[in-house]
Amino acid sequence: MAEKEATIYIIDVGSSMGKKHSGREETDLNWSMRYVWDKISSAVATGRKTLAIGVLGLRTDETSNELDGEQSFEHISVLQPISQILMPELRHLGHAITPSSTEAGDAISALVVAIQTISTYCKKLKYRRQIVLVTNGRGPMDDSDVDEITKKIRQDNMELVILGVDFDDADYGFKEEDKDATKSQNEASLKALAESCDGVYGTLEQAISELGLPRIKATRPVHSYKGQLTLGDPEHYDSAMCIDVERYPKTMVAKAPTASNFVTRLDVPNGESSVQSSATIVSDIGAQDRDNHAGASNGFTSIKGTRAYQIIDEDGPGGKRDVDREELAKGYEYGRTAVHISESEENVTKLETQASFDIIGFVPKNKYEVYMNMSPACIVIAQKTNEKAKMAFSSLIHALFELETYAVARLVTKEGRSPVLVILAPSIEPDYECLLDVQLPFAEDVRSYEFPPLDKVITVSGKVLKEHRNLPNEELQKSMSDYVDRMDLSTFGRDDEGQPSEYMAMDDTFSPVLHRINQAIRWRAVHPTEAIPPPYEILTRYSKPPADLATANQALLERLITAADVKKVPPKHKGRKRDRNYIKPLSGLNVEELLGREKRTKISHENAIPEFKQMLATTEDLGAIQDAAKQMSGIIRSQIRHSLGDSGYARAIEGLSVMRMELIAMEEPGAYNLFITDLKKELLASELGGDRREMWWEIRVGKLGLIDEKESPLSNVSEEDARSFLSSKRNVV
């Protein structure tokens, strides 16, 4: 369980915080709140009830705190009582934190209020206590009681963090020019206070610049197996090896948070509004509870799904009948049938197993192929409180390490689980020893494929060619080898001492999807209407080669392009299908004339669709295309008009579908849109042989409405207009 935390943020909202300094385009308060909002919204996302946060306003217009009876504590207000913060409190803070119209208010007195608030809330319980002061240091400050404050902070084991707007910080390399005397004196006093209680003092510039560095979530280790690692059969042989071990995940995919579905509540009072995105902050701990709370507090309620089961029943309504889940039976697909296995016989399909971890053999390290890794890695250690097991396990690890051997083991993590094979590799570090394991494939898991060799060409007759137009020559191989060597990233980076180091270290490579989604959620939670900022630079840094390295090796790249004879393919020009150039045979003969095909000018009712396609395929003239569309339109109208009931609707729908697809391919959407618009009016006005609204329903079901600009760039119909056209209203055009 995560430890309890209590944090109070003291936000300076004096009138000077509403001004812009140091060439920034936003006020000091808005700039400072970047850091505060990031910290608070990250706490909200965890959903932890043991993470309490309070917010004090410094230099506020009014006074509201526990010690407001004394003059020295004026202009200090509690903006958020210390408690768990959820979306409603977060939105309230967004409106409450605004620049005031006064400069009165003492930062040291605000620290006293914060200490008193934390002490009252935490009492003598075990909490991680933290106070964060964010100020520009331009207000009056009385530091006469600093010694007592330092004593109290040390006594209660509190952590003090002081971040200042444009505060000088030699370690970070920032210094504000032309600083007034009051601010300089306040900075010196606050720095001395932070150092006296072993706190953190720094400039806000550094804190904000580090916001883009993703924070790795600390996970609590949960063992997947806890029992004995055996070699041999301990039930029948005393010489068998048994070591008490524990198994934990070493690597695991970090999944991005998911959004939940909500619907608008009907009991929301008039005048209250909510933002959809605010209801989607979730995490993997207590997500259901937060979904319900977030939905209720933002005018939304969570959705509960249900499932219905139906079977075919000719006597039931619609030819189907609902059945209860209890009436269902499980079956296994067997060819085109299903084999039923009752619940009483289900144990036949399950392998009865007991939790175990048995070494079944060994394999030389150099004989193991890395591609056989089938799972995330896990770590196996000796039982933490068993000294005898630690010694025996260490002996096994060192034996495998010295012999350069891996162990193969059969693992069943819990009773009734399917057994898996794992490979155990020794790992010896200065501070610990362990075995690393990954799952091995069974015979059915391996996929064997055969591909042609890359270094030679084998002809149909079996002749082996070493030189071929599809094989790289020596010049190309050398150019590629030189370019790969020069683009090596293993030594392109620089460490703190300026020495060559790895450019793309594992610890600096973060998941762009995971952290980008978290960034967007935090921003939208605090700023419901503002545009989401671009992703942090560190998330996109490794999406392309380093610019300096690519520029330095541009000449090698040009030589490689020349050796490979790389040519730029010209972009494909969009043109009408009727203007396409047909590929002519090498003989130059006209295939159409040889086959005796005529250019069709008339379409018959009996064979409308094939003749319509043939007419379009043998013409490039716009007038002929429009004439074909006009003839097909008349045939479709005739099929509808002379249909006895709905007997002719299927042929008409098929003709409409073909006509629509062909005119899209011919890039003439206008001809179809004009026809379907007129056809709709005629159907709804009963001008085609009576009430034909059922035909319009078939058109809607088949989605044979207007061709929009998404389906054809040459269409002038928007997607919204195309959707609204499929309604039954006559006035839609």
XYZ file of C-alpha atoms in Angstrom:
733
model
C 0.000 0.000 0.000
C 1.277 3.474 -0.922
C 2.285 5.679 1.987
C 0.033 8.501 3.128
C 0.919 11.953 1.815
C -0.191 15.459 2.756
C 0.924 18.386 0.586
C 0.053 22.074 0.804
C 0.748 24.460 -2.064
C 1.159 28.137 -1.165
C 0.389 30.160 -4.297
C 1.368 33.826 -4.435
C -1.533 35.651 -6.149
C -0.399 39.233 -5.437
C -1.052 41.964 -7.981
C 2.573 41.760 -9.213
C 1.964 38.119 -10.151
C -0.549 39.352 -12.727
C 2.202 41.156 -14.651
C 4.601 39.856 -17.301
C 8.362 39.787 -16.745
C 11.553 38.546 -18.413
C 10.050 38.746 -21.907
C 7.403 36.084 -21.268
C 4.076 36.261 -23.092
C 2.064 35.170 -20.051
C 1.735 36.531 -16.537
C 3.906 35.300 -13.704
C 0.876 33.611 -12.114
C -0.137 31.699 -15.243
C 3.448 30.700 -15.845
C 3.859 29.520 -12.245
C 0.619 27.562 -12.362
C 2.058 25.357 -15.109
C 4.065 23.618 -12.410
C 1.277 23.581 -9.822
C -1.404 22.320 -12.228
C 0.880 19.548 -13.432
C 1.494 18.337 -9.877
C -2.128 18.572 -8.742
C -3.614 17.015 -11.897
C -1.133 14.136 -11.620
C -2.352 13.564 -8.066
C -5.986 13.639 -9.216
C -5.253 11.006 -11.862
C -3.989 8.540 -9.260
C -7.341 8.549 -7.452
C -5.577 7.792 -4.161
C -7.561 8.634 -1.052
C -4.316 8.696 0.932
C -2.939 11.582 -1.146
C -4.285 14.782 0.437
C -3.667 18.227 -1.058
C -4.440 21.695 0.227
C -3.967 25.100 -1.433
C -3.304 28.433 0.314
C -3.505 31.774 -1.434
C -0.833 34.324 -0.485
C -1.481 38.066 -0.883
C -5.196 37.596 -1.489
C -7.720 40.413 -1.263
C -9.514 38.754 1.658
C -8.360 36.771 4.711
C -9.543 33.239 5.516
C -7.349 30.877 7.555
C -7.090 29.228 10.981
C -4.999 32.098 12.408
C -6.825 35.028 10.806
C -7.371 36.670 14.202
C -3.831 38.075 14.170
C -2.745 40.947 11.955
C 0.379 39.197 10.647
C -1.785 36.508 9.036
C -3.935 38.830 6.960
C -4.305 38.402 3.186
C -3.799 34.634 3.451
C -6.730 32.481 2.376
C -7.466 28.770 2.242
C -8.443 28.158 -1.394
C -8.701 24.384 -0.958
C -8.909 22.628 2.432
C -6.492 19.724 2.709
C -8.238 16.603 1.410
C -8.334 14.298 -1.588
C -8.809 16.411 -4.720
C -11.174 15.279 -7.463
C -12.517 16.975 -10.585
C -14.991 19.352 -8.866
C -12.257 20.696 -6.555
C -9.849 20.981 -9.468
C -12.333 23.044 -11.472
C -13.086 25.216 -8.433
C -9.383 25.994 -8.016
C -9.192 27.059 -11.648
C -11.664 29.850 -10.943
C -10.320 30.727 -7.471
C -6.659 31.278 -8.405
C -6.576 34.728 -10.013
C -4.353 37.780 -9.413
C -5.499 39.988 -6.538
C -5.346 43.761 -6.255
C -2.987 43.917 -3.261
C 0.670 43.390 -2.441
C 0.066 42.837 1.293
C 0.678 39.379 2.700
C 3.685 37.707 4.347
C 5.137 34.509 2.825
C 6.653 33.466 6.185
C 3.237 33.797 7.836
C 1.761 31.657 5.051
C 4.317 28.967 5.926
C 3.149 29.093 9.549
C -0.475 28.606 8.419
C 0.557 25.687 6.213
C 2.488 24.045 9.080
C -0.491 24.470 11.391
C -2.880 23.024 8.762
C -0.741 19.953 8.121
C -0.187 19.339 11.825
C -3.936 19.517 12.504
C -4.757 17.184 9.625
C -2.021 14.578 10.117
C -1.943 14.658 13.932
C 0.668 12.126 15.078
C -0.011 9.693 12.244
C 2.645 8.584 9.796
C 2.453 10.886 6.754
C 4.847 12.178 4.172
C 4.411 15.929 4.742
C 5.378 18.545 2.165
C 4.938 22.297 1.770
C 5.499 23.930 -1.629
C 5.816 27.727 -1.776
C 5.507 29.407 -5.191
C 6.155 33.160 -5.148
C 7.871 35.974 -7.007
C 9.355 37.370 -3.772
C 8.151 40.931 -4.436
C 5.915 41.303 -1.359
C 6.836 42.344 2.215
C 8.237 39.560 4.390
C 9.057 39.315 8.118
C 11.716 36.673 8.803
C 12.049 37.263 12.558
C 10.513 33.867 13.472
C 12.459 31.776 10.970
C 14.296 29.822 13.676
C 11.043 28.621 15.270
C 9.674 27.661 11.852
C 12.814 25.703 11.037
C 12.596 23.871 14.370
C 8.954 22.902 13.761
C 9.635 21.709 10.201
C 12.504 19.525 11.390
C 10.542 18.244 14.370
C 7.588 17.106 12.225
C 9.862 15.817 9.456
C 8.308 18.052 6.813
C 9.771 18.695 3.374
C 9.926 22.338 2.308
C 10.126 23.282 -1.383
C 10.542 26.943 -2.337
C 10.252 27.862 -6.019
C 10.587 31.461 -7.090
C 9.697 33.327 -10.243
C 12.983 34.602 -11.711
C 14.927 33.634 -8.560
C 18.683 33.513 -9.019
C 20.079 29.986 -9.116
C 23.796 29.551 -9.729
C 23.499 25.761 -10.024
C 20.945 26.058 -12.822
C 22.658 29.068 -14.370
C 19.899 31.669 -14.086
C 20.279 35.277 -12.895
C 17.739 38.080 -13.175
C 19.151 41.432 -14.228
C 18.229 44.752 -12.546
C 16.603 43.078 -9.555
C 15.177 45.405 -6.901
C 16.513 45.334 -3.333
C 13.325 43.935 -1.747
C 13.260 40.903 -3.969
C 16.991 40.269 -3.493
C 16.583 40.366 0.284
C 13.541 38.072 0.172
C 15.378 35.575 -2.026
C 18.276 35.466 0.425
C 15.913 34.907 3.382
C 13.971 32.144 1.648
C 17.152 30.419 0.507
C 18.539 30.480 4.045
C 15.259 29.060 5.365
C 15.271 26.211 2.845
C 18.893 25.334 3.596
C 18.364 25.433 7.372
C 15.647 22.770 7.219
C 17.276 20.687 4.453
C 14.613 21.744 1.973
C 14.693 22.479 -1.748
C 15.248 25.977 -3.117
C 15.323 26.815 -6.793
C 14.126 28.925 -9.649
C 10.785 28.152 -11.238
C 12.450 28.207 -14.651
C 14.145 24.903 -13.876
C 11.010 23.309 -12.407
C 8.942 24.168 -15.475
C 11.641 23.040 -17.890
C 11.630 19.618 -16.198
C 7.872 19.143 -16.554
C 8.428 17.526 -19.934
C 10.480 14.769 -18.329
C 8.032 11.874 -17.864
C 7.623 10.582 -14.343
C 7.953 6.816 -14.102
C 5.257 5.277 -11.944
C 6.654 3.294 -9.014
C 4.985 -0.111 -8.945
C 4.606 -2.313 -5.896
C 6.174 -5.742 -6.532
C 3.653 -8.593 -6.450
C 5.008 -12.106 -6.679
C 3.658 -14.388 -9.412
C 5.060 -17.522 -7.746
C 6.143 -18.247 -4.221
C 7.296 -21.767 -3.466
C 10.087 -24.220 -4.144
C 12.446 -24.419 -7.100
C 13.305 -28.099 -7.475
C 15.818 -30.184 -9.365
C 14.840 -33.860 -9.223
C 11.902 -35.460 -7.410
C 11.986 -34.521 -3.688
C 9.106 -36.896 -2.915
C 11.103 -39.982 -3.869
C 14.779 -38.951 -3.620
C 16.528 -37.264 -0.707
C 19.246 -36.010 -3.060
C 16.803 -33.749 -4.949
C 17.427 -29.991 -4.705
C 14.728 -27.787 -3.160
C 15.171 -24.015 -2.775
C 12.494 -21.643 -1.502
C 12.186 -18.858 -4.099
C 9.964 -15.935 -5.114
C 9.219 -14.779 -8.657
C 8.410 -11.170 -9.635
C 7.876 -9.364 -12.967
C 11.026 -7.701 -14.290
C 9.515 -6.029 -17.371
C 5.853 -5.359 -18.070
C 4.100 -3.311 -20.748
C 2.953 0.023 -19.314
C -0.545 0.511 -20.679
C -1.978 3.918 -21.469
C -5.087 4.990 -19.522
C -8.412 4.241 -21.162
C -11.521 6.384 -21.413
C -14.924 5.374 -20.069
C -18.311 5.945 -21.689
C -20.839 8.219 -20.023
C -24.330 9.520 -20.781
C -25.916 12.794 -19.742
C -27.833 12.615 -16.479
C -31.461 13.627 -16.623
C -31.489 15.019 -13.075
C -28.842 17.726 -13.652
C -30.231 21.087 -12.403
C -30.784 23.802 -14.971
C -27.880 26.148 -15.399
C -25.259 23.538 -14.534
C -22.929 22.388 -17.263
C -20.187 19.867 -17.619
C -17.340 19.009 -19.931
C -17.221 15.537 -21.483
C -13.483 15.190 -21.189
C -13.530 15.749 -17.446
C -15.258 12.432 -16.946
C -12.548 10.447 -18.667
C -9.681 10.749 -16.188
C -9.134 7.196 -15.084
C -6.334 4.968 -13.928
C -5.858 1.339 -13.180
C -6.686 1.603 -9.471
C -10.326 1.912 -8.458
C -11.403 2.963 -11.945
C -15.041 1.938 -11.483
C -15.488 4.023 -8.323
C -13.925 7.063 -9.930
C -16.046 6.611 -13.037
C -19.206 6.771 -10.945
C -17.977 9.730 -8.880
C -16.651 11.680 -11.858
C -19.801 11.084 -13.832
C -22.079 12.119 -10.994
C -20.126 15.306 -10.277
C -19.986 16.444 -13.902
C -23.550 15.839 -15.066
C -22.787 12.388 -16.483
C -23.518 8.886 -15.305
C -21.636 5.728 -16.138
C -22.997 3.130 -18.547
C -23.719 -0.413 -17.472
C -23.834 -2.943 -20.289
C -26.160 -5.874 -20.613
C -26.198 -8.847 -22.960
C -29.105 -10.749 -24.490
C -29.034 -14.219 -26.078
C -31.367 -15.203 -28.918
C -32.047 -18.387 -30.863
C -33.926 -18.949 -34.126
C -37.580 -19.727 -33.437
C -40.106 -19.556 -36.279
C -42.967 -19.133 -33.809
C -41.318 -16.231 -31.988
C -41.602 -12.520 -32.900
C -39.253 -11.776 -35.765
C -38.340 -15.438 -35.998
C -36.205 -15.289 -32.824
C -36.633 -16.009 -29.131
C -34.690 -14.746 -26.100
C -33.082 -17.338 -23.836
C -31.433 -17.057 -20.418
C -27.725 -17.536 -20.010
C -28.397 -20.503 -17.731
C -30.002 -22.330 -20.646
C -26.869 -22.076 -22.794
C -24.382 -24.922 -23.197
C -20.705 -24.730 -24.138
C -19.408 -26.440 -27.224
C -16.135 -26.724 -29.105
C -15.970 -26.149 -32.845
C -15.235 -29.378 -34.695
C -15.154 -28.911 -38.453
C -18.511 -27.379 -39.381
C -20.223 -28.632 -36.231
C -19.936 -28.122 -32.471
C -19.105 -30.764 -29.879
C -21.023 -30.238 -26.640
C -19.272 -30.795 -23.316
C -21.413 -30.423 -20.192
C -20.305 -28.540 -17.099
C -19.874 -31.798 -15.209
C -17.371 -32.930 -17.831
C -15.465 -29.669 -18.226
C -12.603 -30.979 -16.125
C -11.837 -33.315 -19.032
C -10.655 -30.333 -21.084
C -8.472 -28.972 -18.279
C -5.081 -30.274 -17.282
C -4.983 -30.894 -13.531
C -1.822 -29.243 -12.216
C -0.250 -28.226 -8.922
C 1.844 -25.117 -8.336
C 5.455 -26.055 -9.047
C 8.765 -24.777 -10.404
C 10.869 -27.717 -11.645
C 14.203 -27.589 -13.462
C 14.029 -30.213 -16.211
C 17.328 -29.648 -17.978
C 20.159 -27.348 -19.014
C 21.290 -25.823 -22.290
C 24.586 -24.081 -23.234
C 24.289 -20.319 -23.432
C 25.548 -20.181 -27.025
C 22.905 -22.701 -28.169
C 19.956 -20.584 -27.097
C 18.316 -18.429 -29.782
C 16.999 -15.065 -28.629
C 13.976 -15.252 -30.939
C 12.496 -17.924 -28.668
C 11.677 -15.332 -25.974
C 7.891 -15.343 -25.790
C 7.024 -13.208 -22.771
C 8.096 -10.290 -20.578
C 11.034 -11.100 -18.326
C 10.611 -12.112 -14.691
C 13.118 -12.179 -11.860
C 13.573 -15.134 -9.487
C 15.173 -14.566 -6.077
C 15.619 -16.633 -2.937
C 13.037 -16.310 -0.184
C 13.811 -13.033 1.566
C 13.800 -14.335 5.136
C 15.469 -17.704 4.464
C 19.252 -17.515 4.824
C 19.710 -21.171 3.925
C 17.748 -20.666 0.694
C 19.823 -17.576 -0.139
C 23.067 -19.527 0.137
C 21.802 -22.470 -1.920
C 20.312 -20.185 -4.570
C 23.557 -18.204 -4.829
C 25.427 -21.460 -5.442
C 23.061 -22.330 -8.296
C 23.435 -18.883 -9.854
C 27.238 -18.953 -9.738
C 27.341 -22.476 -11.136
C 25.231 -21.476 -14.144
C 27.297 -18.308 -14.613
C 30.665 -20.074 -14.508
C 29.533 -22.850 -16.859
C 27.848 -20.342 -19.226
C 24.679 -22.412 -19.077
C 20.962 -21.717 -18.893
C 18.421 -23.865 -17.038
C 15.116 -24.976 -18.576
C 12.232 -25.236 -16.104
C 8.551 -26.181 -16.043
C 6.475 -23.565 -14.230
C 2.924 -23.709 -12.891
C 2.281 -20.448 -11.034
C -0.968 -21.553 -9.352
C -2.980 -24.708 -8.944
C -4.984 -25.450 -12.088
C -2.940 -23.078 -14.284
C -1.502 -24.273 -17.573
C 2.176 -25.254 -17.369
C 4.761 -23.234 -19.285
C 8.418 -23.737 -20.077
C 10.849 -21.005 -19.056
C 14.553 -20.423 -19.591
C 16.520 -19.355 -16.483
C 19.564 -17.135 -17.034
C 21.954 -16.113 -14.215
C 22.411 -12.422 -13.432
C 25.085 -11.235 -10.998
C 25.167 -7.554 -10.026
C 27.228 -5.838 -7.301
C 24.226 -5.515 -4.984
C 22.157 -8.625 -5.794
C 22.056 -11.984 -7.566
C 19.062 -13.501 -9.336
C 17.798 -15.650 -12.171
C 16.006 -14.014 -15.079
C 13.363 -16.051 -16.867
C 11.317 -15.761 -20.049
C 8.737 -18.143 -21.445
C 9.808 -20.643 -24.109
C 7.665 -21.773 -27.039
C 6.165 -25.227 -27.397
C 6.440 -26.987 -30.747
C 3.026 -25.616 -31.818
C 4.142 -22.044 -31.088
C 7.018 -22.019 -33.580
C 6.337 -20.695 -37.089
C 8.766 -21.922 -39.732
C 8.977 -20.020 -43.011
C 11.290 -20.329 -45.992
C 12.528 -17.247 -47.809
C 14.823 -16.934 -50.806
C 18.447 -16.107 -49.935
C 19.561 -12.494 -50.077
C 23.113 -13.112 -51.300
C 22.355 -15.183 -54.379
C 19.709 -15.884 -57.013
C 18.678 -19.431 -57.860
C 17.165 -19.817 -61.303
C 14.421 -22.252 -62.315
C 17.044 -24.626 -63.645
C 18.891 -24.554 -60.313
C 21.761 -22.356 -61.443
C 23.214 -20.126 -58.710
C 23.940 -16.514 -59.692
C 26.170 -14.313 -57.552
C 25.773 -11.269 -59.795
C 22.292 -10.129 -60.649
C 20.362 -6.883 -60.973
C 18.521 -7.762 -57.745
C 21.760 -8.361 -55.810
C 23.922 -5.570 -54.338
C 27.320 -5.081 -55.941
C 30.554 -4.427 -54.023
C 30.256 -0.642 -54.351
C 26.736 -0.655 -52.903
C 27.733 -2.957 -50.048
C 30.719 -0.778 -49.150
C 28.665 2.425 -49.320
C 25.966 0.943 -47.110
C 28.531 -0.436 -44.640
C 30.281 2.948 -44.357
C 26.984 4.787 -43.853
C 25.793 2.384 -41.140
C 29.131 2.647 -39.303
C 29.054 6.449 -39.367
C 25.423 6.584 -38.202
C 26.234 4.539 -35.085
C 24.374 5.921 -32.044
C 26.225 3.908 -29.395
C 28.876 6.631 -28.967
C 27.139 9.720 -30.361
C 25.904 10.941 -26.966
C 27.925 12.797 -24.338
C 27.999 12.187 -20.597
C 28.316 14.815 -17.859
C 32.059 14.971 -18.382
C 31.774 15.394 -22.156
C 32.960 11.890 -22.942
C 31.322 9.763 -25.688
C 28.355 7.737 -24.428
C 25.239 6.028 -25.696
C 22.887 8.459 -27.433
C 19.642 6.576 -26.906
C 19.930 5.099 -23.418
C 17.095 2.889 -22.209
C 16.432 5.094 -19.169
C 15.840 8.100 -21.453
C 13.529 6.322 -23.898
C 9.919 6.878 -22.858
C 6.676 5.613 -24.363
C 5.324 8.468 -26.535
C 1.756 7.114 -26.528
C 1.524 6.613 -22.758
C 2.925 9.985 -21.731
C 1.242 11.927 -24.538
C -2.179 10.648 -23.448
C -1.398 11.472 -19.815
C -0.255 14.955 -20.856
C -3.454 15.538 -22.825
C -5.669 14.280 -19.976
C -3.998 16.495 -17.383
C -4.216 19.535 -19.633
C -7.856 19.005 -20.555
C -8.803 18.437 -16.904
C -7.481 21.894 -15.982
C -8.152 23.726 -19.261
C -11.454 22.370 -20.658
C -11.615 24.726 -23.640
C -8.009 25.551 -24.550
C -6.100 23.741 -27.291
C -3.908 20.885 -26.109
C -0.204 21.811 -26.417
C 2.162 19.795 -28.618
C 3.929 16.756 -27.126
C 7.035 17.304 -25.066
C 10.313 17.315 -26.970
C 11.660 14.289 -25.139
C 8.752 12.194 -26.457
C 9.600 12.959 -30.097
C 13.385 13.216 -29.744
C 14.066 9.672 -30.943
C 11.479 9.621 -33.722
C 14.163 10.672 -36.211
C 17.972 10.495 -36.481
C 19.959 13.263 -34.740
C 20.111 16.269 -37.033
C 23.840 16.867 -36.420
C 24.711 13.258 -37.211
C 22.569 13.208 -40.352
C 24.082 16.474 -41.600
C 27.642 15.292 -40.967
C 27.041 12.150 -43.046
C 25.066 13.720 -45.876
C 27.923 13.109 -48.333
C 27.955 9.394 -47.484
C 24.213 9.272 -47.987
C 24.536 10.879 -51.413
C 27.171 8.323 -52.372
C 24.890 5.535 -51.170
C 21.994 6.909 -53.218
C 24.203 6.990 -56.301
C 25.486 3.460 -55.746
C 21.962 2.116 -55.228
C 20.670 4.045 -58.270
C 17.783 5.430 -56.212
C 15.416 7.516 -58.291
C 12.576 9.659 -57.075
C 9.227 8.406 -58.279
C 7.181 11.322 -59.611
C 3.910 11.894 -57.791
C 0.872 10.300 -59.339
C -1.251 12.960 -60.960
C -4.919 12.729 -60.277
C -6.820 12.551 -63.491
C -10.185 11.392 -64.646
C -10.484 7.714 -65.339
C -11.804 8.364 -68.812
C -8.547 10.141 -69.713
C -6.352 7.258 -68.621
C -3.759 5.854 -70.987
C -4.240 2.143 -71.559
C -1.141 -0.020 -71.653
C -0.525 -0.973 -75.253
C 0.848 -4.421 -76.144
C 4.381 -4.612 -77.535
C 2.957 -5.645 -80.917
C 1.071 -2.362 -81.164
C -2.123 -4.186 -82.203
C -5.558 -2.948 -81.103
C -6.964 -5.749 -78.983
C -10.468 -4.272 -79.047
C -10.562 -4.386 -82.845
C -9.145 -7.905 -82.973
C -11.871 -9.146 -80.628
C -14.480 -7.365 -82.667
C -15.864 -5.329 -79.788
C -18.033 -2.390 -80.754
C -18.497 0.795 -78.839
C -21.955 0.438 -77.300
C -24.374 3.364 -77.530
C -27.599 1.789 -76.230
C -28.371 -0.061 -72.996
C -31.121 -2.672 -72.940
C -33.506 -3.336 -70.047
C -32.762 -7.066 -70.102
C -28.968 -6.765 -69.688
C -28.624 -3.287 -68.228
C -25.721 -3.647 -65.780
C -23.173 -5.443 -68.051
C -24.001 -3.153 -70.976
C -23.726 -0.060 -68.758
C -20.250 -1.152 -67.668
C -19.268 -1.963 -71.256
C -20.455 1.435 -72.466
C -18.340 3.232 -69.856
C -15.303 1.040 -70.568
C -15.280 1.832 -74.287
C -15.615 5.611 -74.143
C -13.593 8.582 -73.032
C -16.110 11.221 -74.016
C -17.905 13.157 -71.253
C -21.092 13.303 -73.287
C -21.120 9.517 -73.740
C -20.664 9.025 -69.981
C -23.558 11.345 -69.223
C -25.662 9.588 -71.850
C -24.915 6.186 -70.239
C -25.898 7.573 -66.835
C -29.106 9.008 -68.297
C -30.054 5.682 -69.910
C -29.324 3.768 -66.685
C -31.388 6.274 -64.723
C -34.364 5.691 -67.007
C -34.040 1.910 -66.674
C -33.965 2.138 -62.843
C -37.038 4.368 -62.824
C -38.829 1.917 -65.118
C -37.961 -1.000 -62.851
C -39.442 0.828 -59.872
C -42.545 2.066 -61.728
C -43.467 -1.363 -63.117
C -42.587 -3.263 -59.929
C -45.443 -5.377 -58.553
C -45.105 -4.524 -54.857
C -41.394 -4.831 -54.043
C -40.645 -7.518 -56.629
C -38.498 -5.208 -58.766
C -36.746 -3.377 -55.958
C -33.784 -5.778 -55.787
C -32.874 -5.210 -59.452
C -33.252 -1.454 -59.030
C -31.025 -1.441 -55.917
C -28.383 -3.481 -57.736
C -28.480 -1.066 -60.659
C -28.176 1.921 -58.320
C -25.179 0.369 -56.567
C -23.359 -0.363 -59.839
C -24.173 3.055 -61.244
C -22.858 4.744 -58.085
C -19.579 2.795 -58.010
C -18.890 3.238 -61.724
C -19.510 6.986 -61.682
C -17.243 7.342 -58.664
C -14.546 5.451 -60.582
C -15.131 7.643 -63.641
C -14.875 10.690 -61.351
C -18.303 11.971 -62.376
C -20.150 12.135 -59.024
C -22.318 15.005 -60.192
C -24.306 12.834 -62.619
C -25.243 10.370 -59.888
C -26.010 13.049 -57.287
C -28.374 14.797 -59.709
C -30.188 11.526 -60.450
C -30.524 10.348 -56.833
C -31.823 13.767 -55.772
C -34.579 13.659 -58.384
C -35.307 9.996 -57.592
C -35.857 10.782 -53.924
C -38.372 13.498 -54.745
C -40.233 11.173 -57.090
C -40.326 8.313 -54.572
C -41.584 10.422 -51.685
C -44.124 12.155 -53.939
C -45.462 8.770 -55.171
C -44.717 9.691 -58.805
C -43.356 6.247 -59.749
C -46.470 4.096 -59.803
C -47.833 4.676 -56.325
C -46.438 4.597 -52.802
C -42.751 3.710 -53.151
C -41.489 4.766 -49.722
C -40.310 1.224 -49.079
C -37.950 1.622 -52.031
C -36.510 4.741 -50.408
C -36.049 2.709 -47.243
C -34.026 0.137 -49.224
C -31.881 2.967 -50.607
C -31.226 4.221 -47.079
C -30.328 0.741 -45.812
C -27.929 0.249 -48.718
C -26.396 3.725 -48.117
C -26.835 4.628 -51.769
C -27.352 8.338 -51.146
C -25.302 11.277 -52.369
C -21.620 10.854 -53.186
C -19.811 13.125 -50.708
C -16.415 14.767 -50.964
C -14.834 12.022 -48.869
C -15.757 9.356 -51.432
C -14.871 11.543 -54.415
C -12.757 14.718 -54.192
C -14.677 16.087 -57.207
C -17.971 16.085 -55.317
C -19.303 19.333 -53.881
C -21.447 17.563 -51.272
C -20.205 17.567 -47.661
C -20.402 14.520 -45.411
C -23.015 16.232 -43.228
C -25.214 17.008 -46.242
C -24.881 13.424 -47.455
C -25.990 12.085 -44.056
C -28.976 14.410 -43.797
C -30.019 13.537 -47.373
C -30.779 9.964 -46.334
C -33.636 11.133 -44.122
C -37.246 10.865 -45.285
C -37.776 14.630 -45.527
C -38.600 15.948 -48.971
C -36.906 19.293 -48.573
C -33.402 17.833 -48.329
C -31.391 18.452 -51.477
